[in-house]
Short mmCIF file of C-alpha atoms in Angstrom, two decimals:
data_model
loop_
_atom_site.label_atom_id
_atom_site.label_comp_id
_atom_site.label_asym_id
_atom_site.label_seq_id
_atom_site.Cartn_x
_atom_site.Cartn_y
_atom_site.Cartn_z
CA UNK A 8 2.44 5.44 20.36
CA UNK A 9 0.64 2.92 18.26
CA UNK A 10 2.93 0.77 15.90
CA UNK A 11 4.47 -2.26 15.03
CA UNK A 12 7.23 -3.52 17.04
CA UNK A 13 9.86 -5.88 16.18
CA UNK A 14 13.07 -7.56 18.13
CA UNK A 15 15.94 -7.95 17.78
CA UNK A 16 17.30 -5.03 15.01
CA UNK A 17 20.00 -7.44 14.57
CA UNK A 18 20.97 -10.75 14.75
CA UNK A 19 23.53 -13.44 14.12
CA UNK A 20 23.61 -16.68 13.97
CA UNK A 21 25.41 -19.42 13.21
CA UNK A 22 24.36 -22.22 11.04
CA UNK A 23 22.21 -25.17 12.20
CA UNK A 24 20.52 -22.86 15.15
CA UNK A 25 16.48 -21.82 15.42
CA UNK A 26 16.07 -18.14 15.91
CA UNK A 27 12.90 -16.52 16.74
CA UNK A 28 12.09 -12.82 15.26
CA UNK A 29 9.32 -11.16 17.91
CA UNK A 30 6.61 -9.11 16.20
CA UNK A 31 4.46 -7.24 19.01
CA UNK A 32 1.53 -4.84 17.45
CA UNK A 33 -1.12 -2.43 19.29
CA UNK A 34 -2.81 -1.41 16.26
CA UNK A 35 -5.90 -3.67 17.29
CA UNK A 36 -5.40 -5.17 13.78
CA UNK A 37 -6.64 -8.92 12.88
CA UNK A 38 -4.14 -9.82 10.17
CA UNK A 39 -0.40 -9.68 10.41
CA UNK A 40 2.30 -11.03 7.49
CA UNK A 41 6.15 -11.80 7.47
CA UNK A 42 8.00 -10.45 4.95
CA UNK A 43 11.31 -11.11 3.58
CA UNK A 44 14.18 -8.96 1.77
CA UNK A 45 16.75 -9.77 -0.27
CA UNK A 46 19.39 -7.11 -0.99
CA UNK A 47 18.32 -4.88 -4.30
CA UNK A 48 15.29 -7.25 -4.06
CA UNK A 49 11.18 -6.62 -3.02
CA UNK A 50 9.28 -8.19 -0.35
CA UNK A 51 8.46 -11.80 -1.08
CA UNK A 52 5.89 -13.61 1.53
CA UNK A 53 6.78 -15.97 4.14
CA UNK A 54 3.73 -16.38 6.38
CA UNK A 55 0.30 -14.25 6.97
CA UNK A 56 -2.20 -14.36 10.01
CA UNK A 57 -6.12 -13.12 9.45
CA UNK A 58 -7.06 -13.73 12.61
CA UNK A 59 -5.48 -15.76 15.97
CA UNK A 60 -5.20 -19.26 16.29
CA UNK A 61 -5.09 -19.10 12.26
CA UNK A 62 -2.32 -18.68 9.79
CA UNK A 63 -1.30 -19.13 6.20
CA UNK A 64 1.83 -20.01 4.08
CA UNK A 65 3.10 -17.49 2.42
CA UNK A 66 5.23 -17.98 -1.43
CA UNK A 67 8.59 -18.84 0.58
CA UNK A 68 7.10 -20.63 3.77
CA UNK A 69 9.78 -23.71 3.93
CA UNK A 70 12.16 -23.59 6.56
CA UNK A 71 10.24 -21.40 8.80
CA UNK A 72 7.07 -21.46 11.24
CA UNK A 73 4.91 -18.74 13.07
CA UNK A 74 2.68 -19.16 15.71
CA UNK A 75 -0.43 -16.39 16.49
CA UNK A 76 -1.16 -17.25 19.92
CA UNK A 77 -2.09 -13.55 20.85
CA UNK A 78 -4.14 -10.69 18.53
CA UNK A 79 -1.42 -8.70 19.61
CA UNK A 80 2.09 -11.02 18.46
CA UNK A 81 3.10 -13.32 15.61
CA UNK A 82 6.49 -14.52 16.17
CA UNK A 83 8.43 -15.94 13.42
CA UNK A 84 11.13 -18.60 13.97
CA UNK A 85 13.75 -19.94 11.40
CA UNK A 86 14.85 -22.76 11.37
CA UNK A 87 17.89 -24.68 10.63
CA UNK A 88 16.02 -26.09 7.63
CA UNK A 89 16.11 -22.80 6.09
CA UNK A 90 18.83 -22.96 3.23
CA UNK A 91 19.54 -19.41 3.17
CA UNK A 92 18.40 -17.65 6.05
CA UNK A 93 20.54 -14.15 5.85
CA UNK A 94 17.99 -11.13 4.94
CA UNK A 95 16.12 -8.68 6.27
CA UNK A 96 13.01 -9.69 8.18
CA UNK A 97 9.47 -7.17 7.77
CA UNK A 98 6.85 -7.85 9.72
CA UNK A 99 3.32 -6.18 9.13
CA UNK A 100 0.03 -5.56 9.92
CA UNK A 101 -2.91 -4.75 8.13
CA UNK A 102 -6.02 -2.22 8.06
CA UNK A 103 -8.76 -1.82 5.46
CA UNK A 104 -5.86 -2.50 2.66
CA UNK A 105 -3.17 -0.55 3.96
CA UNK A 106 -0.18 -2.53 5.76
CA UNK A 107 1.77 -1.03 8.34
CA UNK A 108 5.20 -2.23 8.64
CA UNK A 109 7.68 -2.76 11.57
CA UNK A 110 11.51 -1.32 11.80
CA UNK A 111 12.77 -4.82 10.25
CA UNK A 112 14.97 -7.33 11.83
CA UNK A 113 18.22 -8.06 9.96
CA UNK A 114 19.27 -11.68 10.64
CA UNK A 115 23.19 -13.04 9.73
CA UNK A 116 24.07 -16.67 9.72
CA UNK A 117 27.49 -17.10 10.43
CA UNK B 202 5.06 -14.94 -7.35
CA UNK B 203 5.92 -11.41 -7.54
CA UNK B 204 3.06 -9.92 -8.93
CA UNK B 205 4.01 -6.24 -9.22
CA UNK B 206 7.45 -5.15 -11.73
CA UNK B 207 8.37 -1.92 -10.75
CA UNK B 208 10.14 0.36 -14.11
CA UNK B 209 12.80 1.89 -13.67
CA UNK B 210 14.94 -0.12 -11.15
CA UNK B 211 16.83 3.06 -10.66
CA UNK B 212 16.12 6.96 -11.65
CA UNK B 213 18.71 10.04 -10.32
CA UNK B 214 16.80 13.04 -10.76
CA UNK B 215 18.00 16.61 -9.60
CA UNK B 216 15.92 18.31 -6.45
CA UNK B 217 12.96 19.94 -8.21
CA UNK B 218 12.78 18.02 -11.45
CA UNK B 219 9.72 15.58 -11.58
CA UNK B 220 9.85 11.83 -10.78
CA UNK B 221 7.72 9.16 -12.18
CA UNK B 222 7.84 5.20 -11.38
CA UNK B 223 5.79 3.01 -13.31
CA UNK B 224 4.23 -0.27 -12.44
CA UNK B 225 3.29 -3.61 -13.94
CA UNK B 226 1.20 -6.48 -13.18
CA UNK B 227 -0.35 -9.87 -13.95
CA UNK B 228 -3.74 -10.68 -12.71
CA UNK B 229 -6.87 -8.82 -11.95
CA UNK B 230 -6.87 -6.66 -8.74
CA UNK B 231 -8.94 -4.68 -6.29
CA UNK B 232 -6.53 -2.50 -5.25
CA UNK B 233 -2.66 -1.14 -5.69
CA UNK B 234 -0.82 0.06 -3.27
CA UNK B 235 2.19 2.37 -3.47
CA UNK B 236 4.73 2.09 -0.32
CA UNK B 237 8.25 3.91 0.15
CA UNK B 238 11.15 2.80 1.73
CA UNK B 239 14.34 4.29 3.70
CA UNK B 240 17.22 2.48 3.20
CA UNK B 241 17.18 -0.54 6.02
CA UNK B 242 14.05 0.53 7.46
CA UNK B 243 10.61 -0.89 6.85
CA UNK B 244 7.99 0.46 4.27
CA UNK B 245 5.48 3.54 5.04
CA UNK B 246 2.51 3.36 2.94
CA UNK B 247 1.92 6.21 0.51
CA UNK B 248 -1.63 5.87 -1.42
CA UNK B 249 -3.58 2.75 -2.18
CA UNK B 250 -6.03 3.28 -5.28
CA UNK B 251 -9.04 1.27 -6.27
CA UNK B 252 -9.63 -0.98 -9.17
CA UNK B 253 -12.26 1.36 -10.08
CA UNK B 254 -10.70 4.67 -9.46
CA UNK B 255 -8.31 6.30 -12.60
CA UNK B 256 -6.24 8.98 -10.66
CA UNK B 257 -5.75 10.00 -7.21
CA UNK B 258 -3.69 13.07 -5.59
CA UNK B 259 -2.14 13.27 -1.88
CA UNK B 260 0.65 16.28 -2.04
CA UNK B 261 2.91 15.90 -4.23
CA UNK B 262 1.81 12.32 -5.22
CA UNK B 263 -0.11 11.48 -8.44
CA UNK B 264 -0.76 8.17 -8.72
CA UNK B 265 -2.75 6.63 -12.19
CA UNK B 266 -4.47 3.52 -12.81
CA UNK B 267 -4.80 1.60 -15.78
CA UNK B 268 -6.54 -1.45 -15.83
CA UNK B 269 -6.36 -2.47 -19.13
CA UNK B 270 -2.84 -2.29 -19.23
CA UNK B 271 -2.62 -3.81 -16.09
CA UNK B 272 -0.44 -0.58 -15.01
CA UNK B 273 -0.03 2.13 -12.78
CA UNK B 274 1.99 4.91 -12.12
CA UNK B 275 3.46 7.05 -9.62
CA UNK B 276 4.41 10.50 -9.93
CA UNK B 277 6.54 12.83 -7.36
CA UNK B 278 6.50 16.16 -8.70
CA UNK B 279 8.99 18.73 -7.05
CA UNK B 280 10.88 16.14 -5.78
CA UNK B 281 13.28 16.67 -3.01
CA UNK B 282 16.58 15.28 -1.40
CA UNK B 283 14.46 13.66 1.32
CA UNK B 284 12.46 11.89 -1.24
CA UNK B 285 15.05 9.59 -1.63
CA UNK B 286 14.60 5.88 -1.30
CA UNK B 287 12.89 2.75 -2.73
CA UNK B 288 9.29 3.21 -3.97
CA UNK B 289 7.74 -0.07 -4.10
CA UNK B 290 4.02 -1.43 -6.02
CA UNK B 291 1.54 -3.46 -4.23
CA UNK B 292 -0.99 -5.56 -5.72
CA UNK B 293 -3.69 -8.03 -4.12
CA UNK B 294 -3.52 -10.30 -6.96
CA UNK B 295 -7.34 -11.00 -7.51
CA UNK B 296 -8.49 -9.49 -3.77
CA UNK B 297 -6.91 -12.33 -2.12
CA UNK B 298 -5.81 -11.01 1.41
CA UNK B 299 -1.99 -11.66 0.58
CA UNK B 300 -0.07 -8.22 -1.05
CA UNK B 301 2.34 -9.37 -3.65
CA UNK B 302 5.40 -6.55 -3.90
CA UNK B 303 7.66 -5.77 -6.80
CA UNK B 304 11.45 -5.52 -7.20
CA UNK B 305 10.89 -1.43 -6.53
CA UNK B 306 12.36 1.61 -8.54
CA UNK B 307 15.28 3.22 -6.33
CA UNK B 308 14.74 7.07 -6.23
CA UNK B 309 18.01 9.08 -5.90
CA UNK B 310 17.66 13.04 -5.58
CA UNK B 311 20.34 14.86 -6.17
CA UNK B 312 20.73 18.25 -3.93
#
């Protein structure tokens, strides 16, 4: 089935360590975005890809980086720079306007 | 930025009454989005209607548009136990390719 794909569900980590959230689509689609969520809160933007070898910064970029090496992935890591790194990771991609969104990926810093 | 302020933040409704979510924003758009969401699971899009279009229909959806309020909103009529969950509003703040998302209205229907 077509969709968007991400890995790990969950995660923990403990403070000072990189993680990297995977983000695997097969929807064919050019641009992809990395959302986060804060409990009781919407989606603010952390990074967006229109097409590979290209990406943006997003409203809350600092303290993490992507990389769009492949149409098909966009892998977000965060780092240990990242003040405040426990949320819930969305990853999307996008089609004439609509966005279609993965499962999530709920990171804990220990 | 968070373009997009969803009203209520939180509406309990009993199954079969009506539901509607209303939407502000800031800046000039092509389109707004409407997008649902399951506790802890990602969004599903719902209906995305045009700067230009007033009103738009899928199901039990209404969705209205009013640009010179800068507002929209969404209407479930009929709703349902399974319709509940987050409804959030999606803008793209001037046509710019990012979507800016609001704080969303939390639906809770009652059986």
């Amino acid at each position: 089935d077509g969709g968007i794909t991400q890995s790990p569900k969950y995660l923990f980590r403990k403070e000072g360590q990189n993680v990297t959230l995977s983000c695997e689509q097969n929807l064919n689609h050019d641009a992809m975005y990395w959302y986060r969520q804060d409990p009781g809160q919407g989606l603010r933007l952390i990074y967006y890809s229109q097409i590979v070898n290209d990406f943006q910064k997003g409203d809350i970029a600092e303290g993490y980086s992507v990389s769009r090496e492949k149409k098909e992935s966009f892998p977000l890591t965060v780092t240990s720079a990242q003040k405040n790194p426990t949320a819930f990771y969305l990853c999307a991609s996008k089609d004439t306007g609509e966005l279609f969104f993965g499962e999530g990926s709920r990171l804990t810093v220990l | 930025s968070q373009q997009g302020e969803e009203d209520p933040q939180a509406l309990s409704i009993q199954e079969g009454e009506n539901a509607t979510m209303n939407c502000s924003y800031k800046t000039s758009i092509n389109n707004l989005q409407w997008y649902r969401q399951n506790s802890g699971r990602g969004l599903v899009h719902l209906i995305l209607i045009r700067s230009n279009e007033r009103e738009k229909h899928s199901g039990r959806l209404r969705v209205t548009l009013d640009t010179s309020k800068k507002s929209s909103s969404l209407l479930i009529t009929a709703s349902r136990a399974a319709d509940t969950a987050s409804y959030f509003c999606a803008t793209d703040a001037g046509g710019s390719e990012k979507l800016v998302f609001g704080k969303g209205t939390k639906l809770t229907v009652n059986p």
